[in-house]
Amino acid sequence: MALATLILAAGKGTRMKSDLPKVLHPVAHAPMVHHVMAAAQSLEADRRILVTGHMAEAVTAAGLAFDPACEVVHQAQQLGTGHAVDQARTALQDFNGTVLVLYGDNPLFRPETLANLVAQLDRVDVAILGFDAADPARYGRLVMDGDALHEIVEFKDATEDQRAITLCNSGVMAASAKTLFALLSKVENKNASGEYYLTDVVAHARAEGLSATAVICPEEETLGVDNRPALARAEAIYQSRRRTTLLEDGVTMQAPDTVHLAFDTVIEPGATVEPYVVFGPGAVVSAGACVRAFSHVEGAHVGAGAVVGPYARLRPGSTIGPDAKVGNFVETKNATLAEGAKVNHLSYVGDAAIGARANLGAGTITCNYDGVFKHRTDVGADAFIGSNTMLVAPVTVGAGALTASGSVITSDVPADALAVARGKQMNKPGFAKKLMDRLRAAKVAKRKEQ
Ligand code: UD1
Ligand code: MG
């Protein structure tokens, strides 16, 4: 059966207290709506529709950035969840499959939970994902009649008895497009909120003699983000899940709770990530690599057997080759370190290519920025850059070349050459003692004056 997913993302999210639309607030560096779209995509839906309203332009752009094939329908006024779904009626008028409705602010549903819900349509006409709420608060209550779902009552419209029910509506619903839109035509807004409730579809289904049921899933998956504390909870749950998966897949983490991952972080089995490592978007760590404690890795690839950190910062465009080493207080940006290259202490390497086995001594800096333009630095294979060398870009140091420590290298160094670019040392015998004696005498004289 063909499948269409419909993600509701038109609401404003007032309680986020933010200019950013709610569904664009990030979880693990990806907008919440991307998480929902990823779950939808994993079901291999044939049609993927996003309902936008509040700040539609920004939400549409984010939706298309994730899935260029998604369709966007507009809900000009937010008149309720039923009204939001109804906006897709025209888009789906010739669609003969199943519709799965999801909320853009529920980023934690597992694909298998959603697939299980859709599978219920083999035996019922309308399937709802429910959960047993620890604190049912303002959720819609599921009124069951044995195994059958009788109706969903919104909190505002519920009786005292109904409010005592702890089985709640997650907001996810599946039905055939034909059934869903036929039932939606009957939904009115005569309720406490004056809204067209999607949830009323259930009571109408039962009135028509159709069947409805609820599938129960863990409450954690149903978390809806309406405010910042909930956003932080969603982040924590997401992080914990990803860490568990990585550990199960064969990644070593001594203190997984302290490792922060991004939505797209790739860590291959056999890699090690020490405590307190933070990954920004676009990080890949190959098998056998080790990211040591307190490092920050973003937009960077750490090659097999490479060691990064402790206290390293890899910024976007960094490629650390196999068996290369990046040590403490080293920052790289848009830089390639070839196999076995070493930058072990206190360096900045930006807009640079460092050849195989080259060694950058402590304090080496690529001076890549002249205040207006960025320039490149190339260091050849097996070169040895002395400590505290300033490589003033654009500049090339040839293979096997050597720079004397403390040099300011402003012009290219040929292969195998030694470059010395610093003041010549001069020793003045006895001068240090003479100078110190004079200073000490001056200090004694000053004390006497006081
Ligand atoms: C909804 C359910 C409730 C359920 C709860 C779970 C209804 C009537 N109620 O209530 O049973 O327990 O979710 O979290 O469905 N939206 C639109 N257009 C609108 C209104 C809403 O796109 O006109 C979107 C919102 O952006 C949001 C989602 O639909 O992503 C849910 O809307 P919200 O107002 O949060 O519904 P709840 O009151 O939480
Ligand atoms: Mg809500």
Short mmCIF file of C-alpha atoms and ligand atoms in Angstrom, two decimals:
data_model
loop_
_atom_site.label_atom_id
_atom_site.label_comp_id
_atom_site.label_asym_id
_atom_site.label_seq_id
_atom_site.Cartn_x
_atom_site.Cartn_y
_atom_site.Cartn_z
CA MET A 1 0.00 0.00 0.00
CA ALA A 2 1.32 3.46 -0.89
CA LEU A 3 2.16 5.71 2.05
CA ALA A 4 1.94 9.49 2.48
CA THR A 5 3.34 11.23 5.56
CA LEU A 6 1.83 14.51 6.64
CA ILE A 7 3.84 16.58 9.09
CA LEU A 8 2.02 19.41 10.87
CA ALA A 9 4.36 22.34 11.32
CA ALA A 10 2.15 25.42 11.07
CA GLY A 11 1.91 26.32 14.76
CA LYS A 12 3.67 29.26 16.30
CA GLY A 13 5.10 27.72 19.45
CA THR A 14 4.42 30.72 21.67
CA ARG A 15 5.79 28.99 24.76
CA MET A 16 9.26 28.71 23.22
CA LYS A 17 9.52 32.51 23.64
CA SER A 18 11.49 32.75 20.44
CA ASP A 19 11.51 34.42 17.03
CA LEU A 20 12.52 31.10 15.52
CA PRO A 21 9.55 28.89 14.54
CA LYS A 22 9.23 26.08 17.08
CA VAL A 23 9.91 23.24 14.63
CA LEU A 24 13.23 24.87 13.64
CA HIS A 25 14.67 24.74 17.14
CA PRO A 26 17.55 22.28 16.98
CA VAL A 27 18.00 18.92 18.62
CA ALA A 28 21.57 17.67 18.16
CA HIS A 29 22.21 20.56 15.75
CA ALA A 30 19.35 19.63 13.39
CA PRO A 31 15.98 21.40 13.34
CA MET A 32 13.33 19.37 15.16
CA VAL A 33 11.35 19.00 11.95
CA HIS A 34 14.33 17.23 10.34
CA HIS A 35 14.11 14.52 12.98
CA VAL A 36 10.45 14.00 12.17
CA MET A 37 11.20 14.02 8.44
CA ALA A 38 13.99 11.48 8.96
CA ALA A 39 11.56 9.13 10.72
CA ALA A 40 9.06 9.63 7.88
CA GLN A 41 11.77 9.05 5.27
CA SER A 42 12.85 5.81 6.91
CA LEU A 43 9.33 4.46 6.23
CA GLU A 44 10.01 5.03 2.53
CA ALA A 45 6.85 7.09 2.15
CA ASP A 46 5.85 7.70 -1.47
CA ARG A 47 4.52 11.17 -0.71
CA ARG A 48 5.94 13.41 1.99
CA ILE A 49 3.93 16.51 2.82
CA LEU A 50 4.76 19.34 5.19
CA VAL A 51 2.01 21.69 6.44
CA THR A 52 3.42 25.15 7.08
CA GLY A 53 1.81 28.33 8.43
CA HIS A 54 3.65 30.47 10.95
CA MET A 55 6.85 31.75 9.26
CA ALA A 56 6.12 29.41 6.37
CA GLU A 57 9.08 30.60 4.29
CA ALA A 58 11.68 29.58 6.85
CA VAL A 59 9.98 26.28 7.63
CA THR A 60 9.61 25.48 3.90
CA ALA A 61 13.29 26.23 3.27
CA ALA A 62 14.31 23.94 6.13
CA GLY A 63 11.98 21.19 4.90
CA LEU A 64 13.30 21.33 1.34
CA ALA A 65 16.90 21.42 2.58
CA PHE A 66 16.34 18.04 4.20
CA ASP A 67 14.12 16.50 1.54
CA PRO A 68 13.96 18.35 -1.80
CA ALA A 69 11.13 16.03 -2.88
CA CYS A 70 8.82 16.91 -0.01
CA GLU A 71 5.62 18.76 -0.88
CA VAL A 72 4.61 21.83 1.07
CA VAL A 73 1.01 22.90 1.68
CA HIS A 74 0.10 26.11 3.40
CA GLN A 75 -2.29 26.62 6.28
CA ALA A 76 -2.92 30.37 6.25
CA GLN A 77 -4.78 30.38 9.57
CA GLN A 78 -4.14 27.89 12.33
CA LEU A 79 -7.66 26.68 13.04
CA GLY A 80 -6.70 23.36 14.59
CA THR A 81 -5.00 20.06 13.84
CA GLY A 82 -7.98 18.77 11.84
CA HIS A 83 -7.95 21.92 9.73
CA ALA A 84 -4.19 21.54 9.24
CA VAL A 85 -4.57 18.01 7.87
CA ASP A 86 -7.44 19.17 5.67
CA GLN A 87 -5.05 21.52 3.84
CA ALA A 88 -3.60 18.44 2.13
CA ARG A 89 -7.00 17.30 0.80
CA THR A 90 -6.37 18.66 -2.71
CA ALA A 91 -2.79 17.43 -2.88
CA LEU A 92 -3.95 13.93 -1.93
CA GLN A 93 -7.26 13.79 -3.83
CA ASP A 94 -6.03 11.08 -6.19
CA PHE A 95 -3.96 9.27 -3.60
CA ASN A 96 -5.17 5.78 -2.82
CA GLY A 97 -2.89 4.84 0.02
CA THR A 98 -2.37 5.34 3.74
CA VAL A 99 -1.83 8.72 5.38
CA LEU A 100 0.34 8.95 8.48
CA VAL A 101 -0.08 12.22 10.40
CA LEU A 102 2.90 13.39 12.48
CA TYR A 103 3.57 16.58 14.46
CA GLY A 104 6.64 18.62 13.61
CA ASP A 105 7.40 19.19 17.29
CA ASN A 106 7.61 15.49 18.22
CA PRO A 107 11.21 14.65 17.28
CA LEU A 108 11.67 11.30 19.06
CA PHE A 109 9.43 8.75 17.35
CA ARG A 110 11.27 5.61 16.30
CA PRO A 111 10.69 4.43 12.74
CA GLU A 112 9.71 0.93 13.97
CA THR A 113 6.99 2.42 16.21
CA LEU A 114 5.53 4.30 13.26
CA ALA A 115 5.77 1.27 10.95
CA ASN A 116 3.91 -0.79 13.56
CA LEU A 117 1.14 1.83 13.69
CA VAL A 118 0.73 1.81 9.91
CA ALA A 119 0.61 -2.01 9.95
CA GLN A 120 -2.52 -1.85 12.18
CA LEU A 121 -4.52 -0.67 9.18
CA ASP A 122 -4.60 -4.28 8.02
CA ARG A 123 -7.19 -4.83 10.75
CA VAL A 124 -8.68 -1.40 11.63
CA ASP A 125 -9.74 1.75 9.78
CA VAL A 126 -8.12 4.33 12.08
CA ALA A 127 -5.02 3.74 14.22
CA ILE A 128 -3.75 6.10 16.90
CA LEU A 129 -0.45 6.05 18.75
CA GLY A 130 -1.09 6.37 22.46
CA PHE A 131 0.98 6.27 25.61
CA ASP A 132 0.46 5.83 29.30
CA ALA A 133 1.30 9.26 30.69
CA ALA A 134 3.09 9.64 34.02
CA ASP A 135 1.51 13.09 34.17
CA PRO A 136 -1.39 13.26 31.69
CA ALA A 137 -1.63 17.06 32.05
CA ARG A 138 -3.34 18.62 29.02
CA TYR A 139 -3.05 15.70 26.61
CA GLY A 140 -6.07 14.33 24.79
CA ARG A 141 -7.46 11.26 26.62
CA LEU A 142 -8.04 7.94 24.85
CA VAL A 143 -11.46 6.56 25.78
CA MET A 144 -11.17 2.81 25.18
CA ASP A 145 -13.91 0.26 24.78
CA GLY A 146 -11.99 -2.95 25.33
CA ASP A 147 -9.41 -3.17 22.56
CA ALA A 148 -11.30 -0.61 20.50
CA LEU A 149 -10.72 3.12 20.69
CA HIS A 150 -14.07 4.76 21.31
CA GLU A 151 -13.12 8.42 21.12
CA ILE A 152 -10.42 10.96 21.94
CA VAL A 153 -11.44 13.71 24.31
CA GLU A 154 -9.34 16.84 24.57
CA PHE A 155 -8.48 17.89 28.11
CA LYS A 156 -10.48 21.09 27.90
CA ASP A 157 -13.59 19.21 26.86
CA ALA A 158 -13.18 16.22 29.17
CA THR A 159 -15.33 15.33 32.16
CA GLU A 160 -13.72 14.72 35.54
CA ASP A 161 -13.95 10.96 34.94
CA GLN A 162 -12.30 11.27 31.53
CA ARG A 163 -9.54 13.45 32.95
CA ALA A 164 -8.68 10.59 35.31
CA ILE A 165 -7.70 8.46 32.27
CA THR A 166 -3.91 8.23 31.92
CA LEU A 167 -3.90 6.74 28.43
CA CYS A 168 -3.17 9.71 26.17
CA ASN A 169 -2.99 10.68 22.54
CA SER A 170 0.51 11.16 21.12
CA GLY A 171 -0.91 12.94 18.10
CA VAL A 172 0.17 10.34 15.54
CA MET A 173 -2.65 8.92 13.45
CA ALA A 174 -2.88 6.56 10.49
CA ALA A 175 -5.83 5.96 8.17
CA SER A 176 -6.44 5.53 4.46
CA ALA A 177 -6.60 8.87 2.64
CA LYS A 178 -10.20 8.17 1.60
CA THR A 179 -11.36 7.42 5.17
CA LEU A 180 -9.39 10.28 6.70
CA PHE A 181 -10.69 13.02 4.40
CA ALA A 182 -14.26 11.67 4.43
CA LEU A 183 -14.25 11.76 8.24
CA LEU A 184 -12.54 15.17 8.37
CA SER A 185 -15.45 16.65 6.38
CA LYS A 186 -17.65 15.88 9.38
CA VAL A 187 -15.37 17.52 11.97
CA GLU A 188 -16.71 20.77 13.42
CA ASN A 189 -15.22 23.32 15.78
CA LYS A 190 -17.90 23.30 18.46
CA ASN A 191 -15.59 22.65 21.40
CA ALA A 192 -13.86 24.46 24.23
CA SER A 193 -11.05 25.73 21.95
CA GLY A 194 -13.17 26.58 18.92
CA GLU A 195 -10.75 24.49 16.85
CA TYR A 196 -11.14 21.74 14.29
CA TYR A 197 -9.69 18.79 16.19
CA LEU A 198 -8.06 16.01 14.19
CA THR A 199 -8.85 13.80 17.16
CA ASP A 200 -12.61 14.07 16.47
CA VAL A 201 -12.01 11.80 13.48
CA VAL A 202 -12.14 8.83 15.87
CA ALA A 203 -15.66 9.48 17.20
CA HIS A 204 -16.89 10.05 13.65
CA ALA A 205 -15.31 6.78 12.54
CA ARG A 206 -17.12 4.89 15.30
CA ALA A 207 -20.41 6.61 14.43
CA GLU A 208 -19.97 5.42 10.84
CA GLY A 209 -19.41 1.85 12.01
CA LEU A 210 -15.69 1.97 11.25
CA SER A 211 -13.10 0.55 13.62
CA ALA A 212 -10.38 2.40 15.52
CA THR A 213 -7.64 1.28 17.85
CA ALA A 214 -4.69 2.63 19.80
CA VAL A 215 -1.17 1.26 19.75
CA ILE A 216 0.78 2.00 22.92
CA CYS A 217 4.39 3.16 22.76
CA PRO A 218 6.87 4.31 25.43
CA GLU A 219 6.08 7.82 26.67
CA GLU A 220 9.65 8.93 25.94
CA GLU A 221 9.02 8.68 22.19
CA THR A 222 5.97 10.90 22.33
CA LEU A 223 7.66 13.92 23.88
CA GLY A 224 6.22 17.06 22.32
CA VAL A 225 8.43 20.12 22.55
CA ASP A 226 6.43 23.16 23.58
CA ASN A 227 9.02 25.01 25.68
CA ARG A 228 12.77 25.15 26.34
CA PRO A 229 12.81 22.66 29.23
CA ALA A 230 11.11 20.14 26.94
CA LEU A 231 13.65 20.98 24.20
CA ALA A 232 16.46 20.19 26.64
CA ARG A 233 14.73 16.92 27.59
CA ALA A 234 14.41 15.97 23.92
CA GLU A 235 18.11 16.70 23.45
CA ALA A 236 19.04 14.52 26.44
CA ILE A 237 16.92 11.60 25.24
CA TYR A 238 18.29 11.88 21.70
CA GLN A 239 21.90 12.00 22.94
CA SER A 240 21.40 9.01 25.19
CA ARG A 241 19.92 6.95 22.36
CA ARG A 242 22.72 7.80 19.94
CA ARG A 243 25.41 6.96 22.51
CA THR A 244 23.80 3.61 23.20
CA THR A 245 23.71 2.80 19.50
CA LEU A 246 27.37 3.76 19.07
CA LEU A 247 28.44 1.63 22.05
CA GLU A 248 26.46 -1.31 20.72
CA ASP A 249 28.06 -0.82 17.31
CA GLY A 250 31.56 -1.13 18.75
CA VAL A 251 32.69 2.40 19.59
CA THR A 252 34.61 2.73 22.88
CA MET A 253 33.52 5.56 25.19
CA GLN A 254 34.70 5.51 28.80
CA ALA A 255 32.20 8.15 29.88
CA PRO A 256 29.48 8.15 27.22
CA ASP A 257 27.25 10.55 29.16
CA THR A 258 29.83 13.29 28.66
CA VAL A 259 30.12 12.87 24.88
CA HIS A 260 27.91 15.17 22.86
CA LEU A 261 26.91 14.07 19.37
CA ALA A 262 25.39 15.84 16.39
CA PHE A 263 22.55 14.52 14.25
CA ASP A 264 24.97 13.39 11.52
CA THR A 265 28.00 12.32 13.57
CA VAL A 266 29.61 9.18 12.15
CA ILE A 267 31.94 7.21 14.44
CA GLU A 268 33.09 3.91 13.02
CA PRO A 269 33.26 0.74 15.11
CA GLY A 270 36.70 0.40 16.64
CA ALA A 271 37.16 4.12 17.25
CA THR A 272 37.62 5.54 20.75
CA VAL A 273 36.09 8.73 22.08
CA GLU A 274 37.36 9.83 25.46
CA PRO A 275 35.32 11.81 28.02
CA TYR A 276 33.97 15.30 27.37
CA VAL A 277 34.23 15.36 23.61
CA VAL A 278 31.78 17.56 21.71
CA PHE A 279 30.88 16.92 18.08
CA GLY A 280 29.39 19.64 15.92
CA PRO A 281 27.77 18.84 12.58
CA GLY A 282 29.70 17.00 9.87
CA ALA A 283 32.11 14.92 11.93
CA VAL A 284 33.45 11.53 10.85
CA VAL A 285 35.81 9.43 12.97
CA SER A 286 37.33 6.39 11.29
CA ALA A 287 37.96 3.00 12.82
CA GLY A 288 41.01 2.87 15.07
CA ALA A 289 41.11 6.63 15.55
CA CYS A 290 41.07 8.15 19.02
CA VAL A 291 39.55 11.49 19.94
CA ARG A 292 40.98 12.30 23.32
CA ALA A 293 39.32 14.13 26.17
CA PHE A 294 37.95 17.68 25.96
CA SER A 295 38.20 18.00 22.18
CA HIS A 296 35.73 19.74 19.87
CA VAL A 297 35.25 18.28 16.39
CA GLU A 298 33.10 19.87 13.69
CA GLY A 299 33.03 19.40 9.91
CA ALA A 300 36.12 17.25 10.18
CA HIS A 301 37.30 13.76 9.29
CA VAL A 302 39.63 11.95 11.67
CA GLY A 303 41.39 9.19 9.71
CA ALA A 304 42.12 5.63 10.78
CA GLY A 305 44.62 5.41 13.59
CA ALA A 306 44.86 9.17 14.01
CA VAL A 307 44.96 10.65 17.53
CA VAL A 308 43.35 14.00 18.23
CA GLY A 309 43.58 15.89 21.52
CA PRO A 310 43.31 16.09 24.45
CA TYR A 311 42.02 19.68 24.13
CA ALA A 312 42.10 19.87 20.34
CA ARG A 313 39.70 21.81 18.18
CA LEU A 314 39.03 20.58 14.65
CA ARG A 315 37.01 23.14 12.71
CA PRO A 316 35.16 22.65 9.40
CA GLY A 317 37.22 21.44 6.46
CA SER A 318 39.78 19.58 8.56
CA THR A 319 40.98 16.22 7.28
CA ILE A 320 43.30 14.42 9.64
CA GLY A 321 45.04 11.65 7.69
CA PRO A 322 45.68 8.10 8.83
CA ASP A 323 47.99 7.85 11.87
CA ALA A 324 48.37 11.64 12.02
CA LYS A 325 48.54 13.39 15.39
CA VAL A 326 46.91 16.59 16.57
CA GLY A 327 47.83 17.41 20.14
CA ASN A 328 46.73 19.71 22.93
CA PHE A 329 45.61 23.26 22.22
CA VAL A 330 45.86 22.79 18.48
CA GLU A 331 43.23 24.32 16.21
CA THR A 332 42.78 23.25 12.60
CA LYS A 333 40.47 24.77 9.99
CA ASN A 334 40.20 23.94 6.28
CA ALA A 335 43.40 21.98 6.60
CA THR A 336 44.61 18.59 5.46
CA LEU A 337 47.17 16.62 7.41
CA ALA A 338 48.52 13.75 5.31
CA GLU A 339 49.35 10.34 6.72
CA GLY A 340 51.54 10.42 9.81
CA ALA A 341 51.82 14.22 9.98
CA LYS A 342 52.19 15.67 13.49
CA VAL A 343 51.02 18.92 15.05
CA ASN A 344 51.40 18.16 18.69
CA HIS A 345 51.28 21.37 20.68
CA LEU A 346 49.80 24.87 20.72
CA SER A 347 49.32 25.49 17.00
CA TYR A 348 46.91 27.03 14.54
CA VAL A 349 46.76 25.34 11.15
CA GLY A 350 44.31 27.01 8.77
CA ASP A 351 43.90 26.91 4.97
CA ALA A 352 46.82 24.53 4.79
CA ALA A 353 48.03 21.21 3.47
CA ILE A 354 50.61 19.42 5.58
CA GLY A 355 52.50 16.61 3.85
CA ALA A 356 53.00 13.05 5.02
CA ARG A 357 55.15 12.65 8.14
CA ALA A 358 55.82 16.40 8.32
CA ASN A 359 56.27 17.69 11.86
CA LEU A 360 55.01 21.09 12.99
CA GLY A 361 56.82 22.09 16.16
CA ALA A 362 55.15 23.59 19.21
CA GLY A 363 53.60 26.98 18.61
CA THR A 364 53.66 26.83 14.81
CA ILE A 365 51.11 29.22 13.34
CA THR A 366 49.86 29.54 9.78
CA CYS A 367 49.25 33.28 9.36
CA ASN A 368 46.46 32.74 6.84
CA TYR A 369 44.54 36.00 7.10
CA ASP A 370 45.81 39.40 6.01
CA GLY A 371 42.77 41.21 7.34
CA VAL A 372 40.92 40.97 4.03
CA PHE A 373 41.85 37.74 2.23
CA LYS A 374 42.68 34.20 3.32
CA HIS A 375 45.83 32.58 1.93
CA ARG A 376 47.14 29.02 1.72
CA THR A 377 50.12 27.34 3.31
CA ASP A 378 51.64 24.16 1.88
CA VAL A 379 54.15 22.11 3.79
CA GLY A 380 55.75 19.22 1.90
CA ALA A 381 56.23 15.64 3.05
CA ASP A 382 58.83 15.04 5.77
CA ALA A 383 59.35 18.77 6.35
CA PHE A 384 60.29 19.82 9.87
CA ILE A 385 58.90 23.12 11.05
CA GLY A 386 60.78 24.41 14.08
CA SER A 387 58.90 25.50 17.19
CA ASN A 388 57.28 28.92 17.11
CA THR A 389 57.55 29.27 13.33
CA MET A 390 55.17 31.78 11.75
CA LEU A 391 54.25 30.61 8.24
CA VAL A 392 53.03 33.82 6.59
CA ALA A 393 50.70 32.69 3.80
CA PRO A 394 50.69 32.37 0.88
CA VAL A 395 53.78 30.28 1.38
CA THR A 396 55.16 26.86 0.47
CA VAL A 397 57.72 24.85 2.38
CA GLY A 398 59.16 22.10 0.19
CA ALA A 399 59.44 18.42 1.03
CA GLY A 400 62.16 17.58 3.54
CA ALA A 401 62.84 21.27 4.28
CA LEU A 402 63.52 22.61 7.76
CA THR A 403 62.71 25.93 9.38
CA ALA A 404 64.68 27.21 12.34
CA SER A 405 62.60 27.74 15.48
CA GLY A 406 61.25 31.23 15.93
CA SER A 407 61.38 31.94 12.20
CA VAL A 408 58.91 34.17 10.41
CA ILE A 409 58.71 32.52 6.99
CA THR A 410 57.47 34.96 4.38
CA SER A 411 58.84 33.41 1.20
CA ASP A 412 58.85 29.88 -0.17
CA VAL A 413 61.41 27.39 1.15
CA PRO A 414 62.79 24.97 -1.48
CA ALA A 415 62.76 21.23 -0.82
CA ASP A 416 65.50 20.04 1.55
CA ALA A 417 66.59 23.62 2.36
CA LEU A 418 67.05 25.09 5.85
CA ALA A 419 65.31 28.43 6.31
CA VAL A 420 66.43 30.74 9.11
CA ALA A 421 64.40 33.91 9.43
CA ARG A 422 65.02 35.49 12.82
CA GLY A 423 67.39 37.94 14.54
CA LYS A 424 70.94 36.67 14.92
CA GLN A 425 72.02 35.83 18.46
CA MET A 426 74.61 38.07 20.09
CA ASN A 427 76.27 37.19 23.48
CA LYS A 428 77.72 40.05 25.60
CA PRO A 429 79.93 38.52 28.33
CA GLY A 430 79.20 39.76 31.89
CA PHE A 431 76.42 42.09 30.77
CA ALA A 432 73.64 40.23 32.59
CA LYS A 433 75.36 40.49 35.95
CA LYS A 434 76.20 44.16 35.42
CA LEU A 435 72.61 44.97 34.55
CA MET A 436 71.17 43.07 37.53
CA ASP A 437 73.60 44.69 39.99
CA ARG A 438 72.56 48.13 38.72
CA LEU A 439 68.85 47.36 39.10
CA ARG A 440 69.24 45.96 42.61
CA ALA A 441 71.22 49.01 43.69
CA ALA A 442 68.48 51.27 42.31
CA LYS A 443 65.90 49.36 44.34
CA VAL A 444 67.84 49.81 47.60
CA ALA A 445 68.23 53.55 46.92
CA LYS A 446 64.50 53.90 46.32
CA ARG A 447 63.63 52.19 49.63
CA LYS A 448 65.89 54.58 51.55
CA GLU A 449 64.13 57.57 49.98
CA GLN A 450 60.74 56.38 51.32
C1 UD1 B 1 -2.63 17.65 20.29
C2 UD1 B 1 -3.83 16.68 20.32
C3 UD1 B 1 -3.89 15.98 21.68
C4 UD1 B 1 -2.58 15.28 21.94
C5 UD1 B 1 -1.40 16.25 21.85
C6 UD1 B 1 -0.10 15.49 21.89
C7 UD1 B 1 -5.55 17.65 18.89
C8 UD1 B 1 -6.83 18.36 18.85
N1 UD1 B 1 -5.04 17.42 20.10
O1 UD1 B 1 -2.91 18.68 21.24
O2 UD1 B 1 -4.92 15.04 21.70
O3 UD1 B 1 -2.60 14.67 23.23
O4 UD1 B 1 -1.44 16.96 20.59
O5 UD1 B 1 0.99 16.36 21.92
O6 UD1 B 1 -5.03 17.28 17.86
N2 UD1 B 1 -0.76 22.59 14.20
C9 UD1 B 1 -0.90 23.07 12.93
N3 UD1 B 1 -1.99 23.83 12.63
C10 UD1 B 1 -2.95 24.10 13.55
C11 UD1 B 1 -2.80 23.60 14.86
C12 UD1 B 1 -1.70 22.83 15.15
O7 UD1 B 1 -0.05 22.84 12.08
O8 UD1 B 1 -3.92 24.77 13.18
C13 UD1 B 1 0.42 21.79 14.51
C14 UD1 B 1 1.31 22.42 15.57
O9 UD1 B 1 2.31 23.20 14.94
C15 UD1 B 1 1.90 21.20 16.26
C16 UD1 B 1 0.81 20.15 16.12
O10 UD1 B 1 -0.01 20.57 15.06
O11 UD1 B 1 3.06 20.74 15.60
C17 UD1 B 1 0.01 19.95 17.40
O12 UD1 B 1 -0.64 21.12 17.77
P1 UD1 B 1 -0.81 21.57 19.27
O13 UD1 B 1 -1.52 22.87 19.28
O14 UD1 B 1 0.50 21.48 19.98
O15 UD1 B 1 -1.81 20.43 19.83
P2 UD1 B 1 -2.05 20.06 21.34
O16 UD1 B 1 -2.95 21.06 21.96
O17 UD1 B 1 -0.75 19.80 21.99
MG MG B 2 1.37 20.29 21.50
#
